[in-house]
Short mmCIF file of C-alpha atoms and ligand atoms in Angstrom, two decimals:
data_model
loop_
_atom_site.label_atom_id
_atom_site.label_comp_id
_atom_site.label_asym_id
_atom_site.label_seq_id
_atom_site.Cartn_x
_atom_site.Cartn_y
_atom_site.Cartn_z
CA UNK T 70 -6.47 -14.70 41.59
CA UNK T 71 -7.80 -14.80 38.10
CA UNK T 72 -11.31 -14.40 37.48
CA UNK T 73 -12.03 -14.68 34.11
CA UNK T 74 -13.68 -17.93 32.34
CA UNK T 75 -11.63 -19.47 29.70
CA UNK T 76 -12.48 -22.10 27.40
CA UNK T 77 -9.26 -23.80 28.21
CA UNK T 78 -5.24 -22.38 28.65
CA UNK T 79 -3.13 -23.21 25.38
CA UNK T 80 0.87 -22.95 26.19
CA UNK T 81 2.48 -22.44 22.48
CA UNK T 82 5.99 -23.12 22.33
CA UNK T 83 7.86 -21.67 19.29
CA UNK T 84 11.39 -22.66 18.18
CA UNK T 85 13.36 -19.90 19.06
CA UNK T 86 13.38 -17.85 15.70
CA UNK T 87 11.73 -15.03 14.36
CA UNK T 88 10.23 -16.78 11.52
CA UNK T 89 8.92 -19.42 13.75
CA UNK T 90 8.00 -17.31 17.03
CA UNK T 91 5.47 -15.03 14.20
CA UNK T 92 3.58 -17.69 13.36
CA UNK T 93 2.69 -19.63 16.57
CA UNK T 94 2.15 -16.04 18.16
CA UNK T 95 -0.25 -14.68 15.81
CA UNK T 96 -2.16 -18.23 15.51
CA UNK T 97 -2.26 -17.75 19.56
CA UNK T 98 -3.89 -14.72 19.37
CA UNK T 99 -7.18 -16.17 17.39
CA UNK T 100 -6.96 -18.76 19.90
CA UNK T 101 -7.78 -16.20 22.50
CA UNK T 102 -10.36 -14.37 20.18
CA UNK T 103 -11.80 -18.56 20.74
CA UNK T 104 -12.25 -17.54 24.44
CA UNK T 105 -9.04 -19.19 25.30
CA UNK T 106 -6.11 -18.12 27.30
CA UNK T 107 -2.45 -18.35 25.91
CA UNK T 108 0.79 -18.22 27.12
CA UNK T 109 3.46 -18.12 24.95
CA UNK T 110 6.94 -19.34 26.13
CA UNK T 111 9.89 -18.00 24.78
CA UNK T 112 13.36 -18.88 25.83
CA UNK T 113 15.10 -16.38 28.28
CA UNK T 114 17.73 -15.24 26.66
CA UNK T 115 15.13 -14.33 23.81
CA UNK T 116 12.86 -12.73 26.89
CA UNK T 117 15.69 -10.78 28.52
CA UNK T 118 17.14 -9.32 25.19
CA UNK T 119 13.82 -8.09 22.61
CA UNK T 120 10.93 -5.74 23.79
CA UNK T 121 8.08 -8.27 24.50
CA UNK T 122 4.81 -6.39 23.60
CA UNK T 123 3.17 -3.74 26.05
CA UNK T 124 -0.18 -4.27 25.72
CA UNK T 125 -1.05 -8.05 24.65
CA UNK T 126 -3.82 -10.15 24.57
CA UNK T 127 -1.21 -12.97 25.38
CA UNK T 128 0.40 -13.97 28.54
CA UNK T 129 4.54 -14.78 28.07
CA UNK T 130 6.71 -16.73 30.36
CA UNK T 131 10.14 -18.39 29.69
CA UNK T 132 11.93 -21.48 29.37
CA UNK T 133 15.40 -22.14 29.15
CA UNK T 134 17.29 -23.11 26.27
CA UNK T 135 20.47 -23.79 28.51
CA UNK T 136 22.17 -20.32 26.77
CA UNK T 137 20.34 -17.95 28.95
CA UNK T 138 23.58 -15.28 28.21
CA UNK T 139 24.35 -15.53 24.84
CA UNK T 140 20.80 -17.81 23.13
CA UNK T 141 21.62 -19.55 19.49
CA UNK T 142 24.84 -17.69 19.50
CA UNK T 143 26.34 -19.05 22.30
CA UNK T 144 26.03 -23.03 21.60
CA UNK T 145 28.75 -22.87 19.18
CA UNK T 146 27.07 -25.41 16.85
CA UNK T 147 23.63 -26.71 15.72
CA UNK T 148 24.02 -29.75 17.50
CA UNK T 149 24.64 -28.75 20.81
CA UNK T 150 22.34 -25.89 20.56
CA UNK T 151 19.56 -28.82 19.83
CA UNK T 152 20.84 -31.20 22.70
CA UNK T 153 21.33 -28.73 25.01
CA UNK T 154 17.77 -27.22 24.26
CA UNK T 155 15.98 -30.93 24.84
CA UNK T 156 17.55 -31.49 28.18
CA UNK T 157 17.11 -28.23 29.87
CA UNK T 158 14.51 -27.05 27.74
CA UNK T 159 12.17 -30.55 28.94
CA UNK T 160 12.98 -29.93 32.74
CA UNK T 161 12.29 -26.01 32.21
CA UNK T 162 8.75 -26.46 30.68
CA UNK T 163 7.79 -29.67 33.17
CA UNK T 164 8.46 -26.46 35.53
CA UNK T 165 6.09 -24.30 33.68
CA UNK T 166 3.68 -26.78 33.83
CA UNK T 167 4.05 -27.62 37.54
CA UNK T 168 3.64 -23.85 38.36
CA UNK T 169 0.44 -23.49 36.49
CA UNK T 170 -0.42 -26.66 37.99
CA UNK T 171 -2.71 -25.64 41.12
CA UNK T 172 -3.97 -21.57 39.72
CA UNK T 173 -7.10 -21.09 38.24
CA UNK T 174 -5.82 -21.70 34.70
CA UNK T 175 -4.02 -25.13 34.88
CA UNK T 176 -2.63 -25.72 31.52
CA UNK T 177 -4.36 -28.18 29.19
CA UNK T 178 -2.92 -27.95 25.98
CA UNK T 179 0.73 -27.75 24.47
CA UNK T 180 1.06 -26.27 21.25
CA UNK T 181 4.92 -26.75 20.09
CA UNK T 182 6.74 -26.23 17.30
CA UNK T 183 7.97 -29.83 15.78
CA UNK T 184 11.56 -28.75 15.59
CA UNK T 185 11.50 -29.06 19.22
CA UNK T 186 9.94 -32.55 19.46
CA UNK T 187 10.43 -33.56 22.93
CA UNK T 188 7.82 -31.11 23.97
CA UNK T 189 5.27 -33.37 23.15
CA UNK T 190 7.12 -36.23 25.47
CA UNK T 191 6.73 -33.45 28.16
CA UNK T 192 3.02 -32.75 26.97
CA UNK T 193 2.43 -36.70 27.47
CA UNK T 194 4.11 -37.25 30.45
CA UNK T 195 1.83 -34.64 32.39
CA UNK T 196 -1.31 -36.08 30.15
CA UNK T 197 -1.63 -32.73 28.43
CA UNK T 198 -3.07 -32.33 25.09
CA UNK T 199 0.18 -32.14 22.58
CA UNK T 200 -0.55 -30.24 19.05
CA UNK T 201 2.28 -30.45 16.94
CA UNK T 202 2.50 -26.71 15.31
CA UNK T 203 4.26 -26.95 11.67
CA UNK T 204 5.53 -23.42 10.40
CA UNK T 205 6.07 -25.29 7.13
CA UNK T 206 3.96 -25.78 3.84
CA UNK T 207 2.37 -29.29 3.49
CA UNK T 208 4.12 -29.67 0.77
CA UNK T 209 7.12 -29.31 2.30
CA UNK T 210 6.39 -31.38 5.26
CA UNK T 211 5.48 -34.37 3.35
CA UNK T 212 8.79 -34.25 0.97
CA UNK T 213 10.32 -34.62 4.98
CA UNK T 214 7.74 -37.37 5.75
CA UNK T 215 8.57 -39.34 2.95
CA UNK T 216 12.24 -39.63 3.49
CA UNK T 217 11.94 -39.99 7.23
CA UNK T 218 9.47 -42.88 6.34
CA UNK T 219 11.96 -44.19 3.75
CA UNK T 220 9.71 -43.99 0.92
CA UNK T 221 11.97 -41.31 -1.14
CA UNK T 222 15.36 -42.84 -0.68
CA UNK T 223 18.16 -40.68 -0.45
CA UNK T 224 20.42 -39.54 -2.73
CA UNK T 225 18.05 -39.04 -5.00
CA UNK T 226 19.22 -40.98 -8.74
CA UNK T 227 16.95 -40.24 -10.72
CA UNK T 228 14.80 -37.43 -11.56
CA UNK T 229 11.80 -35.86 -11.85
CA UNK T 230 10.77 -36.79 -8.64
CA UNK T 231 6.76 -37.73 -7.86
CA UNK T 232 5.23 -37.37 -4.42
CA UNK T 233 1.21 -38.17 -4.15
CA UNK T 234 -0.64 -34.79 -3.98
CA UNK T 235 2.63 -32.45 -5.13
CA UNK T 236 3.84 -30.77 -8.26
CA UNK T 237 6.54 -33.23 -10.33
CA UNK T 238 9.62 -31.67 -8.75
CA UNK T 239 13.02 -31.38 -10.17
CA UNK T 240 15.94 -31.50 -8.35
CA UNK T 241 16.58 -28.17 -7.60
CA UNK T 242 12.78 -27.42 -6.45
CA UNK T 243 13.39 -29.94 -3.41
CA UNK T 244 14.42 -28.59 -0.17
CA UNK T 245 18.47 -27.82 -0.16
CA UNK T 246 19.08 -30.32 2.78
CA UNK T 247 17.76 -33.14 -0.05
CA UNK T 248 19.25 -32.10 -3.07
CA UNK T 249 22.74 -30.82 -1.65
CA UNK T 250 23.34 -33.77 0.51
CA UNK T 251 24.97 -33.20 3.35
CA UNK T 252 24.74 -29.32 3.15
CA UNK T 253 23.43 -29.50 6.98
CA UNK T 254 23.04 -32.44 8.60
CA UNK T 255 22.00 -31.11 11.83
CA UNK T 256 19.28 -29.04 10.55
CA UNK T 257 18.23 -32.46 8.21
CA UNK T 258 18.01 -34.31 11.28
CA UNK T 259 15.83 -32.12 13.03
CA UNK T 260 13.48 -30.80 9.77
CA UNK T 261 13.20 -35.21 9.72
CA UNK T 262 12.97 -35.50 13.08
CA UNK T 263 9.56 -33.28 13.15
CA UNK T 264 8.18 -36.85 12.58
CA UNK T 265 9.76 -38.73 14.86
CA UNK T 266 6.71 -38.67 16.88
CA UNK T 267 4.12 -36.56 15.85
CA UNK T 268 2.01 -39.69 14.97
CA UNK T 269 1.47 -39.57 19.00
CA UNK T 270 0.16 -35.58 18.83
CA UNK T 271 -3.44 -35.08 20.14
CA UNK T 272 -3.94 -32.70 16.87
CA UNK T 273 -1.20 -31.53 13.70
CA UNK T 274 -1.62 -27.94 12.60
CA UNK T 275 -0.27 -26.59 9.24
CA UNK T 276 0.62 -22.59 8.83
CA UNK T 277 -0.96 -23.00 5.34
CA UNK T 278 -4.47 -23.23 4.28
CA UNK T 279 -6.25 -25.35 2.40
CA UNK T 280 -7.11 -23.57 -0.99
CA UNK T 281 -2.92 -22.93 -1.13
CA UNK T 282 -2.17 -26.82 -1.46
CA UNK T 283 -5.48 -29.02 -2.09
CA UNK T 284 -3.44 -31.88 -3.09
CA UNK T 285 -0.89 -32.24 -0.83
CA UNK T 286 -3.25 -31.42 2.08
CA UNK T 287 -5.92 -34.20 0.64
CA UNK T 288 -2.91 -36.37 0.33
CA UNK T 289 -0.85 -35.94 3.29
CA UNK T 290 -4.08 -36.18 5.59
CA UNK T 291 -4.04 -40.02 4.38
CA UNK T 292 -1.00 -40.75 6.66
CA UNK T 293 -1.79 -37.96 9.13
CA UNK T 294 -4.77 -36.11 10.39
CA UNK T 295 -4.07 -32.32 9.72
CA UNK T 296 -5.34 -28.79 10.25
CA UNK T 297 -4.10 -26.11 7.76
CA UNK T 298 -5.21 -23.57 10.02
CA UNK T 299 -2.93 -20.36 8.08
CA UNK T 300 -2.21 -17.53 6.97
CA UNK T 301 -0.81 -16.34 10.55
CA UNK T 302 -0.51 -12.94 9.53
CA UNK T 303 -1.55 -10.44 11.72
CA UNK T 304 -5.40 -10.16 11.42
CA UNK T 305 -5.20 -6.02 10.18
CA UNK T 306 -4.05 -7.45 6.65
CA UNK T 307 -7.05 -10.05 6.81
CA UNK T 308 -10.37 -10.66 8.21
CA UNK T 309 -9.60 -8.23 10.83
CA UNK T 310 -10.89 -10.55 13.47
CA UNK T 311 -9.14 -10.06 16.03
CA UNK T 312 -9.60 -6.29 16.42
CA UNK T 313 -6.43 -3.70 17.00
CA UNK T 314 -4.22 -6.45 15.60
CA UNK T 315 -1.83 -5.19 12.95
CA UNK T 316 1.60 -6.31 14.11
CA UNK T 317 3.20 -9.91 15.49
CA UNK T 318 4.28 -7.81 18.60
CA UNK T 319 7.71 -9.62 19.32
CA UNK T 320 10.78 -8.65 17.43
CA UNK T 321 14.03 -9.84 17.38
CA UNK T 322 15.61 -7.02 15.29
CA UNK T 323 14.67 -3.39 15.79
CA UNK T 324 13.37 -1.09 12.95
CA UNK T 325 11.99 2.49 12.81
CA UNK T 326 8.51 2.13 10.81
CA UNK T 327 8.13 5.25 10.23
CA UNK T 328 11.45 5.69 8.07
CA UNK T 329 10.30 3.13 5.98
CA UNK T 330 6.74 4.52 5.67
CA UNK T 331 7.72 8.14 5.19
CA UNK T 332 9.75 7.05 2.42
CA UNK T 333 7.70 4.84 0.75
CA UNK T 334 4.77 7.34 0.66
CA UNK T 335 6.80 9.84 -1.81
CA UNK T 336 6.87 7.14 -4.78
CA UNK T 337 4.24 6.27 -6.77
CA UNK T 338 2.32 3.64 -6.68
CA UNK T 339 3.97 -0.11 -7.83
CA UNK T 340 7.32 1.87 -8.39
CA UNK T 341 9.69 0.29 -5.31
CA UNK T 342 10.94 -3.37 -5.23
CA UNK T 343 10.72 -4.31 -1.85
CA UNK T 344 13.66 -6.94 -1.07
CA UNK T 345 14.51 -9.13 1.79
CA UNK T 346 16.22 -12.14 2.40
CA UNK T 347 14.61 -12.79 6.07
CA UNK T 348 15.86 -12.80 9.20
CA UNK T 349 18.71 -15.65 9.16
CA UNK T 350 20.56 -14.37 5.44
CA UNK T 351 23.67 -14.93 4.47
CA UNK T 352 24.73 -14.02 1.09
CA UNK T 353 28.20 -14.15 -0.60
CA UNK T 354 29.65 -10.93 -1.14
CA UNK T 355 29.80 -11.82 -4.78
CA UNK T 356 25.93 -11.87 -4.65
CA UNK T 357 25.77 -8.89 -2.74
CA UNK T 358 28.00 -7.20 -5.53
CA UNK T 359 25.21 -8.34 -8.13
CA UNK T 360 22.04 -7.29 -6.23
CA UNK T 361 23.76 -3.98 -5.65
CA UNK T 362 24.96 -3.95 -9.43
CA UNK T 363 21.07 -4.69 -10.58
CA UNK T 364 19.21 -2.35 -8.33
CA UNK T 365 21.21 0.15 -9.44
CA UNK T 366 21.39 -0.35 -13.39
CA UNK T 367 17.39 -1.33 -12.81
CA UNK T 368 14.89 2.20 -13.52
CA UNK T 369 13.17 1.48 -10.45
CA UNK T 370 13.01 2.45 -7.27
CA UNK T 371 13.71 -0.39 -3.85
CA UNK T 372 13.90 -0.58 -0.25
CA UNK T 373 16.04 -2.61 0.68
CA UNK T 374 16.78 -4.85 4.23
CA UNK T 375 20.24 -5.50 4.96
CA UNK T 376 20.94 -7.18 8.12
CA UNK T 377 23.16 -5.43 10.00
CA UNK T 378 25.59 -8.31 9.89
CA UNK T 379 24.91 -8.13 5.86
CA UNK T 380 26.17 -4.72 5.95
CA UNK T 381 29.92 -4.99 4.91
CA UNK T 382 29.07 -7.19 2.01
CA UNK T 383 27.40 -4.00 0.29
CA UNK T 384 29.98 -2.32 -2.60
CA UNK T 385 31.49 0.57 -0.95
CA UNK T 386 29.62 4.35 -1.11
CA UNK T 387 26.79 2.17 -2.54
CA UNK T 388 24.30 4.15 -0.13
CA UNK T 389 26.07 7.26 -0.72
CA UNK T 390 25.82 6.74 -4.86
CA UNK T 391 22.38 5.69 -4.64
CA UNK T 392 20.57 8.71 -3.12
CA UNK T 393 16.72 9.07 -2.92
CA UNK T 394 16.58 5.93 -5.89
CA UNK T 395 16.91 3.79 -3.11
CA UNK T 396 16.83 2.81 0.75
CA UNK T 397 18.66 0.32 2.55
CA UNK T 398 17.75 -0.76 6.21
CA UNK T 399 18.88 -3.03 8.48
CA UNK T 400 14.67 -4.67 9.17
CA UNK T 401 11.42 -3.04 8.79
CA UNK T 402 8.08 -3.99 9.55
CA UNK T 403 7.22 -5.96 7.20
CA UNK T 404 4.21 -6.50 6.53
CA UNK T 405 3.66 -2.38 7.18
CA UNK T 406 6.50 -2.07 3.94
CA UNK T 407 4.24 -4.90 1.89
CA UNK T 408 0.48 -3.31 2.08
CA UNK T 409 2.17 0.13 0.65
CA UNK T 410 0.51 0.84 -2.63
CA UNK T 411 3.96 2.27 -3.70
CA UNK T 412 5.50 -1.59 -3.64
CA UNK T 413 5.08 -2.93 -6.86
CA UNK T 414 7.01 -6.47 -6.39
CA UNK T 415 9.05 -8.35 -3.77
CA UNK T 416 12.38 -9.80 -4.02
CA UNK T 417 12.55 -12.32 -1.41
CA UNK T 418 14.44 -15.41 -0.20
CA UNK T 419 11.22 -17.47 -0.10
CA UNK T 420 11.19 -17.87 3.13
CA UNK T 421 7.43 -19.49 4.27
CA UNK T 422 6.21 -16.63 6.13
CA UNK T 423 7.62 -13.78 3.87
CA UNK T 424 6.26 -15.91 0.89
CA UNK T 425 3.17 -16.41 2.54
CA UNK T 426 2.76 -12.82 3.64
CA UNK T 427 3.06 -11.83 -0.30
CA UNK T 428 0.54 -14.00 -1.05
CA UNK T 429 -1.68 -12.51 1.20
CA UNK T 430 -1.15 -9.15 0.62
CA UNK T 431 -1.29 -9.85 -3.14
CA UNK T 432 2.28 -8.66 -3.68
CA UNK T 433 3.56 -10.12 -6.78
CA UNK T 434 7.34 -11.79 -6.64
CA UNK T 435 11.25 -12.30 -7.44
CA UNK T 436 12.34 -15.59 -6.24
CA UNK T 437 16.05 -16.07 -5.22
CA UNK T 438 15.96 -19.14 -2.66
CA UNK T 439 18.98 -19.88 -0.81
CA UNK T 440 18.13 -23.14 1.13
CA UNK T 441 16.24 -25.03 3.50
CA UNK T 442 12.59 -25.25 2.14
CA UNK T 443 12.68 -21.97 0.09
CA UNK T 444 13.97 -23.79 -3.09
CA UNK T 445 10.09 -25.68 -2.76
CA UNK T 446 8.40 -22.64 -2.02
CA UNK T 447 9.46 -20.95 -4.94
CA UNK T 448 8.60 -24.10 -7.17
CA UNK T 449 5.00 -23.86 -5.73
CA UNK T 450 4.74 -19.69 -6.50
CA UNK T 451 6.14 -19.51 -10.05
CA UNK T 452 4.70 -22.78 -11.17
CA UNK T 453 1.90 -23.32 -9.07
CA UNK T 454 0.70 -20.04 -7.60
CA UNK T 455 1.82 -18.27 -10.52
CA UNK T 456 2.58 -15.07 -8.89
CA UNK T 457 6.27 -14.45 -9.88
CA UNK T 458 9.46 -15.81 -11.24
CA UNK T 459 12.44 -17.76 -9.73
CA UNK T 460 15.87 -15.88 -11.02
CA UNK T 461 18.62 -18.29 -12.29
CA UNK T 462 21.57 -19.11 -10.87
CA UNK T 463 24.56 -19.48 -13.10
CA UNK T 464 26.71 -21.88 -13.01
CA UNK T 465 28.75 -20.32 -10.39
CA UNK T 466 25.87 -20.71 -8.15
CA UNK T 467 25.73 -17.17 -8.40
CA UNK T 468 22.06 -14.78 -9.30
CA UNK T 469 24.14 -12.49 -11.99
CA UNK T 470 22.99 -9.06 -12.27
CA UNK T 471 21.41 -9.46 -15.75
CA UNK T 472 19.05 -12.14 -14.65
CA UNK T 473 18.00 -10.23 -11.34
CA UNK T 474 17.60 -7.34 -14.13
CA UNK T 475 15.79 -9.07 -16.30
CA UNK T 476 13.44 -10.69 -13.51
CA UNK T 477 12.25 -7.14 -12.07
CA UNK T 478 11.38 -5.93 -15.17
CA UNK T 479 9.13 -9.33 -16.20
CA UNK T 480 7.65 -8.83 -12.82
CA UNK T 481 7.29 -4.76 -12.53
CA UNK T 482 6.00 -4.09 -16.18
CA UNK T 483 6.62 -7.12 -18.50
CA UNK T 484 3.14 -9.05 -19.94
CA UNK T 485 3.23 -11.53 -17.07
CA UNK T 486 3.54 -8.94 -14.59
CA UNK T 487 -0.34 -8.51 -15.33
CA UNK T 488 -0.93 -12.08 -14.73
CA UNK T 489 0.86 -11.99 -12.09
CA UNK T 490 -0.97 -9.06 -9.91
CA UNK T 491 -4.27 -10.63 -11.52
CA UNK T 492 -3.01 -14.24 -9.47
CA UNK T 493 -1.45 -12.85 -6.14
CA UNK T 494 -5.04 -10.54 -6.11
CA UNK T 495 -6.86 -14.16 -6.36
CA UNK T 496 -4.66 -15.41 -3.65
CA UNK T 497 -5.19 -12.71 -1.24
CA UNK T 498 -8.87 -12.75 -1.44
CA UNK T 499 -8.94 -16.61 -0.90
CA UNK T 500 -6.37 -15.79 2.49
CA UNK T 501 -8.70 -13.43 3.74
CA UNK T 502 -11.51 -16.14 3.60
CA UNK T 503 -9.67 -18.78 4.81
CA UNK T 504 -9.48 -17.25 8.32
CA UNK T 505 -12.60 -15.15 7.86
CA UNK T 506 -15.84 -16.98 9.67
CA UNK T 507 -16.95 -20.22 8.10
CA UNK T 508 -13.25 -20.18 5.93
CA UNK T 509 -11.42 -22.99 5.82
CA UNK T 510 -9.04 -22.30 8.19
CA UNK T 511 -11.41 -21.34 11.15
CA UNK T 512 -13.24 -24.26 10.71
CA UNK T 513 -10.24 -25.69 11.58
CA UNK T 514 -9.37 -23.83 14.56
CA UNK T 515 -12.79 -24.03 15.39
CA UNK T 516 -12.35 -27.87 15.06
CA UNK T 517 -8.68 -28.27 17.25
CA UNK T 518 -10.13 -25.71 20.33
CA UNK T 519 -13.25 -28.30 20.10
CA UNK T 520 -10.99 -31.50 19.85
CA UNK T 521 -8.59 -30.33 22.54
CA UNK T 522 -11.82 -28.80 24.84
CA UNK T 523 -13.68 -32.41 25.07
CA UNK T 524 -10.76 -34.52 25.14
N1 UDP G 616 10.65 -9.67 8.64
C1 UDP G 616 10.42 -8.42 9.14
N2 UDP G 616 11.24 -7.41 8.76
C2 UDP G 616 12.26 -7.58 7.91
C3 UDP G 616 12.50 -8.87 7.38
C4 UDP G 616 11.67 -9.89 7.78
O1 UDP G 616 9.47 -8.20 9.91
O2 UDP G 616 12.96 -6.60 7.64
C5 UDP G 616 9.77 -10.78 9.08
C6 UDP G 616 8.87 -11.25 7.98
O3 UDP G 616 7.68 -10.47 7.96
C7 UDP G 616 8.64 -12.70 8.34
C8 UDP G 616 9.91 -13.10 9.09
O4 UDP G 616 10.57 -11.89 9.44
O5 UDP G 616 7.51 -12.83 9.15
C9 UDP G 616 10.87 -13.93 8.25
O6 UDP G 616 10.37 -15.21 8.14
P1 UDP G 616 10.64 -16.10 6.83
O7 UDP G 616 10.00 -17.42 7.07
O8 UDP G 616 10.20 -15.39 5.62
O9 UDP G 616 12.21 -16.20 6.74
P2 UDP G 616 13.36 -16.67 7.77
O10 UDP G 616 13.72 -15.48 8.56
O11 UDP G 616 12.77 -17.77 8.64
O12 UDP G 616 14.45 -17.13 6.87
#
């Protein structure tokens, strides 16, 4: 029997991915520095296949996703993986409700990931408090809102494109799913579908915080009450608050830190582009080619993460040719790889938390966006952060090596580059007092555990 007083027992529910399990993790743990408990419920396939963390100050249990052999992988297709998720994945968590039901921590509050919308129908129907968690930026968000509310019709006809409180966007700055229509419909639906309730959540939290996006925040929170409660990085490369906290603790992919560290600490310091292209890339094997092509023609030094199913796309004996210029892995810690003094920029896919992780670390950046919402978070860093550049892509829809060349060198030693550190060091100092006491963001959290507490 538990004896400890909590404030109240959150249950967070992340869509099973890495770059949405970090997130709703690490904001977890400053819910228990708030004298809460947490759970976090991963699916069990996920359980039963990655190291969950030894020593935690979170609780984990499981639901199912209905591919308890095989996860994601198994379904076949994004569309059953999503149906098959809502109807076993509702009747697994109404279980993990019903067994915390009669201990001494009953759980009160359901923190879910909007992807995975029917956990608030769950929430309700046990009259549990339902926060809708969105790993997204406002900005982003509210381009969704706007075309599930049918106030940006679809296809867009005419450009550039104005949304109350965001940047005038071209085309190619929206997220893919809008400005390649019908590049994924399933993943449309459910990025839209985030909305489909969430005007019936008890509270909306944003991974973002508010000095990032003032205008889209002040104009989003017109139609819907939010809480930009972010960064949810580990709290090591912040405010330090919570103590001994320095890694998200749940990894889908396995890395060796120390090969990356050991590595990095022979170069000097801003010498090595770091690049990654997160944990779901896919290149073509003609980008591959060029990446390879630039890194190598390019004076500086990289580490670079290649997924292991990435791997065969690399030129051949380009590990072998490269020698100590270079190292490829298949992941690395990476926040660990982004606070070395030796990285002097990061080529990234623009993925939220990798972006947002720069920006917190005050790593300056190479933008090569590939889809999904990274197209609009590279608008917001080279045009409204102003801590990188966004490479080209040809007309082949290709990144050629020149213009990767060309972008490392603007961003390692050109005249912007200077800007550029001078911005992403502005950036980092306001992330650190977001979350720091009396920031923006822990007001906010301070504000949700109170909301969700007396209601
Ligand atoms: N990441 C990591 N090691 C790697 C590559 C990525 O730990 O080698 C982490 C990264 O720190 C981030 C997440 O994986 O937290 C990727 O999330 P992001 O939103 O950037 O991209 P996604 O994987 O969702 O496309």
């Amino acid at each position: 029997m538990e004896n400890k007083a909590y404030r109240g027992h959150v249950l967070a529910l992340p869509y099973p991915r890495q770059g949405h399990i970090n997130p709703l993790l690490q904001f977890s743990k400053r819910l228990v520095s708030k004298g809460l408990k947490a759970t976090v419920a991963t699916t069990l396939f996920i359980h039963n296949t990655m190291q969950l963390p030894s020593s935690s100050s979170l609780q984990f249990d499981t639901i199912s996703d209905g591919y308890d052999e095989g996860g994601f992988a198994q379904a076949g297709s994004i569309h059953a993986y999503l149906n098959r998720m809502e109807t076993i994945g509702s009747k697994t968590l109404a279980d993990l409700i019903i067994k915390n039901k009669n201990t001494a921590n009953p759980i009160d509050c359901i923190i879910y990931d909007p992807f995975l919308p029917w956990a608030l129908e769950v929430a309700k129907k046990f009259g549990i408090f339902g926060a809708a968690f969105f790993t997204q930026t406002c900005a982003v968000n509210f381009i969704y809102y706007h075309v599930h509310r049918g106030l940006l019709k679809l296809p867009i006809t005419s450009t550039p494109i104005s949304i109350p409180g965001l940047p005038v966007l071209e085309l190619e700055d929206m997220p893919s799913f809008i400005s390649v229509p019908g590049s994924c419909p399933a993943y449309f639906e459910m990025v839209l579908n985030q909305f489909s309730n969430s005007d019936k959540a008890d509270a909306v939290l944003v991974n973002t915080f508010y000095e990032l996006e003032p205008e889209a925040v002040d104009s989003m929170s017109k139609v819907c009450q939010l809480l930009p409660i972010g960064p949810t990085i580990p709290s090591f490369y912040l405010d330090k608050r919570p103590e001994h906290d320095n890694d998200y603790g749940l990894n889908l992919f396995v890395s060796d830190s120390s090969v990356c560290k050991n590595w990095l600490n022979t170069k000097p310091e801003g010498s090595v582009i770091y690049l990654s292209f997160g944990s779901m890339a896919s290149l073509s094997n003609k980008q591959m080619e060029e990446l390879a092509f630039a890194l190598k023609g390019s004076k500086f030094h990289f580490l670079w993460v290649v997924m292991a199913s990435e791997e065969e796309k690399l030129p051949e004996k380009f590990v072998e040719e490269i020698g100590n210029k270079g190292l490829v892995v298949q992941w690395c810690s990476q926040l660990e790889v982004l606070s070395n003094k030796a990285i002097g920029c990061f080529l990234t896919h623009c993925g939220w938390n990798s972006t947002l992780e720069a920006l917190s670390l005050g790593v300056p950046m190479v933008g090569m966006p590939q889809w999904t919402d990274q197209t609009t978070n590279a608008k917001y860093f080279w045009d409204v952060w102003k801590v990188g550049v966004r490479a080209k892509v040809s007309k082949n829809g290709i990144v050629e090596r020149e213009e990767i060349e060309f972008c490392i060198k603007e961003v390692m030693e050109g005249e912007r580059g200077k800007d550029f550190q001078k911005n992403a060091k502005k950036w980092m100092d306001l992330a650190v007092k977001a979350v720091s006491e009396g920031g923006s963001s822990d007001k906010n959290i301070d504000e949700f555990v109170a909301k969700f507490i007396n209601s």
